[in-house]
Amino acid sequence: MILGKIIDNNKNLSEKIDKQKLPEHVAIIMDGNGRWATKKGLPRSFGHKQGVGVLKEIIKSSKKLGCKILTVYAFSTENWTRPTKEVDFLINLFSEVLEREIDEIHQESIKIKFIGDLVPFPESLKKIINSSETLTKNNKAFLLNVCVNYGGRQEIVNVAKDIALKSFSGEIKPCEVNEEFFNSALLTKGIKDPELLIRTSGEKRISNFLLWQLAYSEIYISDVMWPDFNELEFLKAIIDYQSRNRRFGGIESLPNESFEDSQCNS
Ligand code: FPP
């Protein structure tokens, strides 16, 4: 009965979605796992475990809807400051989940890519990441980017270093450095910028996530904690996105109206 109602709700909402105006790339800050668990009197690790199931649901929903790319923030450069026990738990969870889910990910023709500095992770995790990326590299239906040990500032600093080195060695001239060049040196090279950023748990921050790439993304804050997020909440975010007027710093073009006309009318 309850399941039937959920399916009806999701169906009603998905009918409201304009398939021609879908965001191709959605980025998500999956926040609130710890607080969700603590509120229930459970260890924080329960929240992270629950969060994995939610991630699975959102990958399926976004792919079914017709989105093409999902980029999720799974571990930031700042997350190392958490207690060792939690950091170790998360690292083990990444390995466990990848090992368990990679065949299904591959069968679904999903390409998985890890974005961030993998160097500090244990060899065992690096090995699974590597084999998962290799196995799925030619998949075309959907791209899942998982940001681990990722920080937006660090990414930009690394690009700046790269440019400085190339300029010093004469490989490029300073006048050749432009947005296109910068884009091609980012960890997300070749991937279009997200049109939509979703952050759960009500926090209104970007938290060092995709600082360059989110320049013109629409931001949707959900008050729901990540372990309680679901397809219905995701569809709400998409509907909200579709109601936005994306002007990219310009003005909405009004037919047959010049700048002077619009000044007179205002
Ligand atoms: C933020 O909640 C969540 C994380 C730091 C980890 C998210 C990771 C997963 C859901 C697992 C994903 C697994 C794979 C393989 C991609 P928080 O701990 O910051 O919550 P809080 O703000 O309430 O403390």
Coordinates of N, CA and C and ligand atoms in Angstrom, one line a residue, residues 29-38 44 47-55 72-76 79 82 86 90 93-98 112 114 144 146-148 199-201 203 205 225-227, ligand 1:
I29 N 26.3 17.0 -3.4 CA 27.0 17.0 -2.1 C 26.1 16.1 -1.2
M30 N 26.5 14.9 -1.0 CA 25.7 14.0 -0.2 C 25.9 14.2 1.3
D31 N 25.2 15.1 1.9 CA 25.6 15.6 3.2 C 24.5 15.1 4.2
G32 N 24.9 14.9 5.5 CA 24.0 14.6 6.6 C 24.0 13.2 7.1
N33 N 24.9 12.3 6.5 CA 25.0 10.9 7.0 C 25.2 10.8 8.5
G34 N 26.2 11.6 9.0 CA 26.5 11.5 10.4 C 25.4 11.9 11.3
R35 N 24.8 13.1 11.0 CA 23.8 13.7 11.8 C 22.5 12.8 11.8
W36 N 22.2 12.2 10.6 CA 21.1 11.3 10.5 C 21.2 10.1 11.5
A37 N 22.4 9.6 11.5 CA 22.7 8.4 12.4 C 22.6 8.8 13.9
T38 N 23.3 9.9 14.2 CA 23.4 10.4 15.6 C 22.0 10.7 16.1
R44 N 27.9 6.9 13.5 CA 27.9 7.7 12.3 C 28.0 6.7 11.1
G47 N 25.0 5.8 9.1 CA 24.6 6.8 8.1 C 25.3 6.7 6.8
H48 N 26.6 6.4 6.8 CA 27.3 6.2 5.6 C 26.8 5.0 4.8
K49 N 26.6 3.9 5.6 CA 26.1 2.7 5.0 C 24.8 2.9 4.3
Q50 N 23.9 3.6 5.0 CA 22.6 3.9 4.5 C 22.7 4.8 3.2
G51 N 23.7 5.7 3.3 CA 23.9 6.6 2.1 C 24.3 5.9 0.8
V52 N 24.9 4.7 0.9 CA 25.3 4.0 -0.3 C 24.0 3.5 -1.0
G53 N 23.0 3.1 -0.3 CA 21.8 2.6 -0.9 C 21.1 3.8 -1.6
V54 N 21.2 5.0 -1.0 CA 20.5 6.2 -1.6 C 21.3 6.5 -2.9
L55 N 22.6 6.4 -2.8 CA 23.4 6.8 -4.0 C 22.9 5.8 -5.2
V72 N 29.5 12.9 -7.7 CA 29.1 12.9 -6.3 C 30.4 13.2 -5.4
Y73 N 30.2 13.9 -4.3 CA 31.3 14.2 -3.4 C 31.4 13.1 -2.3
A74 N 32.2 12.2 -2.4 CA 32.3 11.1 -1.5 C 33.3 11.3 -0.4
F75 N 34.4 12.0 -0.7 CA 35.4 12.2 0.4 C 36.2 13.5 0.0
S76 N 36.2 14.5 0.8 CA 36.9 15.7 0.5 C 38.3 15.7 1.1
N79 N 38.2 15.9 4.7 CA 37.6 14.7 5.5 C 38.7 13.9 6.2
R82 N 38.8 14.0 10.1 CA 37.8 13.2 10.9 C 38.6 12.1 11.7
E86 N 36.6 6.7 11.6 CA 35.6 7.1 10.6 C 36.3 7.1 9.2
L90 N 35.2 4.7 6.1 CA 34.8 5.2 4.7 C 35.7 4.5 3.6
L93 N 34.6 1.1 3.2 CA 33.2 1.1 2.5 C 33.4 1.3 1.0
F94 N 34.2 2.2 0.6 CA 34.4 2.4 -0.8 C 34.9 1.1 -1.5
S95 N 35.8 0.4 -0.9 CA 36.3 -0.8 -1.5 C 35.2 -1.9 -1.6
E96 N 34.5 -2.0 -0.4 CA 33.4 -3.0 -0.3 C 32.3 -2.8 -1.3
V97 N 31.9 -1.5 -1.4 CA 30.8 -1.2 -2.3 C 31.2 -1.4 -3.8
L98 N 32.4 -0.9 -4.1 CA 32.9 -1.1 -5.5 C 33.0 -2.6 -5.9
I112 N 32.5 4.5 -14.8 CA 32.8 5.1 -13.4 C 34.2 5.7 -13.5
F114 N 37.0 8.1 -11.0 CA 37.3 8.7 -9.7 C 38.1 9.9 -9.9
L144 N 29.4 8.1 -14.1 CA 29.4 8.4 -12.7 C 30.8 8.8 -12.3
V146 N 33.0 9.9 -9.2 CA 33.1 9.9 -7.7 C 34.3 10.7 -7.2
C147 N 34.0 11.8 -6.5 CA 35.1 12.6 -6.1 C 35.6 12.1 -4.7
V148 N 36.9 11.7 -4.7 CA 37.5 11.2 -3.5 C 38.8 11.9 -3.2
R199 N 22.6 19.9 -2.8 CA 23.2 19.6 -1.6 C 22.1 19.2 -0.6
T200 N 22.3 18.1 0.1 CA 21.3 17.7 1.1 C 21.7 18.2 2.5
S201 N 20.8 18.0 3.4 CA 20.9 18.3 4.8 C 20.8 19.8 5.2
E203 N 22.5 22.5 4.5 CA 23.6 23.3 4.5 C 23.7 24.1 3.2
R205 N 26.4 25.7 1.6 CA 27.8 25.9 1.2 C 28.2 25.0 0.1
M225 N 18.2 14.9 5.0 CA 19.5 14.3 5.2 C 19.8 13.2 4.1
W226 N 21.0 13.1 3.6 CA 21.3 12.2 2.5 C 20.7 10.8 2.7
P227 N 20.8 10.2 3.9 CA 20.2 8.8 4.0 C 18.7 8.7 3.8
Ligands
FPP1 C1 28.7 13.4 4.2 O1 28.0 13.2 5.4 C2 29.0 12.1 3.6 C3 30.3 11.6 3.4 C4 31.5 12.2 3.9 C5 30.5 10.2 2.8 C6 29.5 9.9 1.7 C7 29.9 8.6 1.2 C8 29.0 7.7 0.7 C9 27.5 7.9 0.7 C10 29.5 6.3 0.2 C11 29.6 6.4 -1.3 C12 30.3 5.1 -1.7 C13 30.9 5.0 -2.9 C14 31.6 3.8 -3.3 C15 30.9 6.1 -3.9 P1 28.7 13.7 6.8 O2 29.4 12.5 7.4 O3 29.5 14.9 6.5 O4 27.4 14.0 7.6 P2 27.3 15.1 8.7 O5 27.4 16.4 8.0 O6 26.0 14.9 9.3 O7 28.4 14.9 9.7

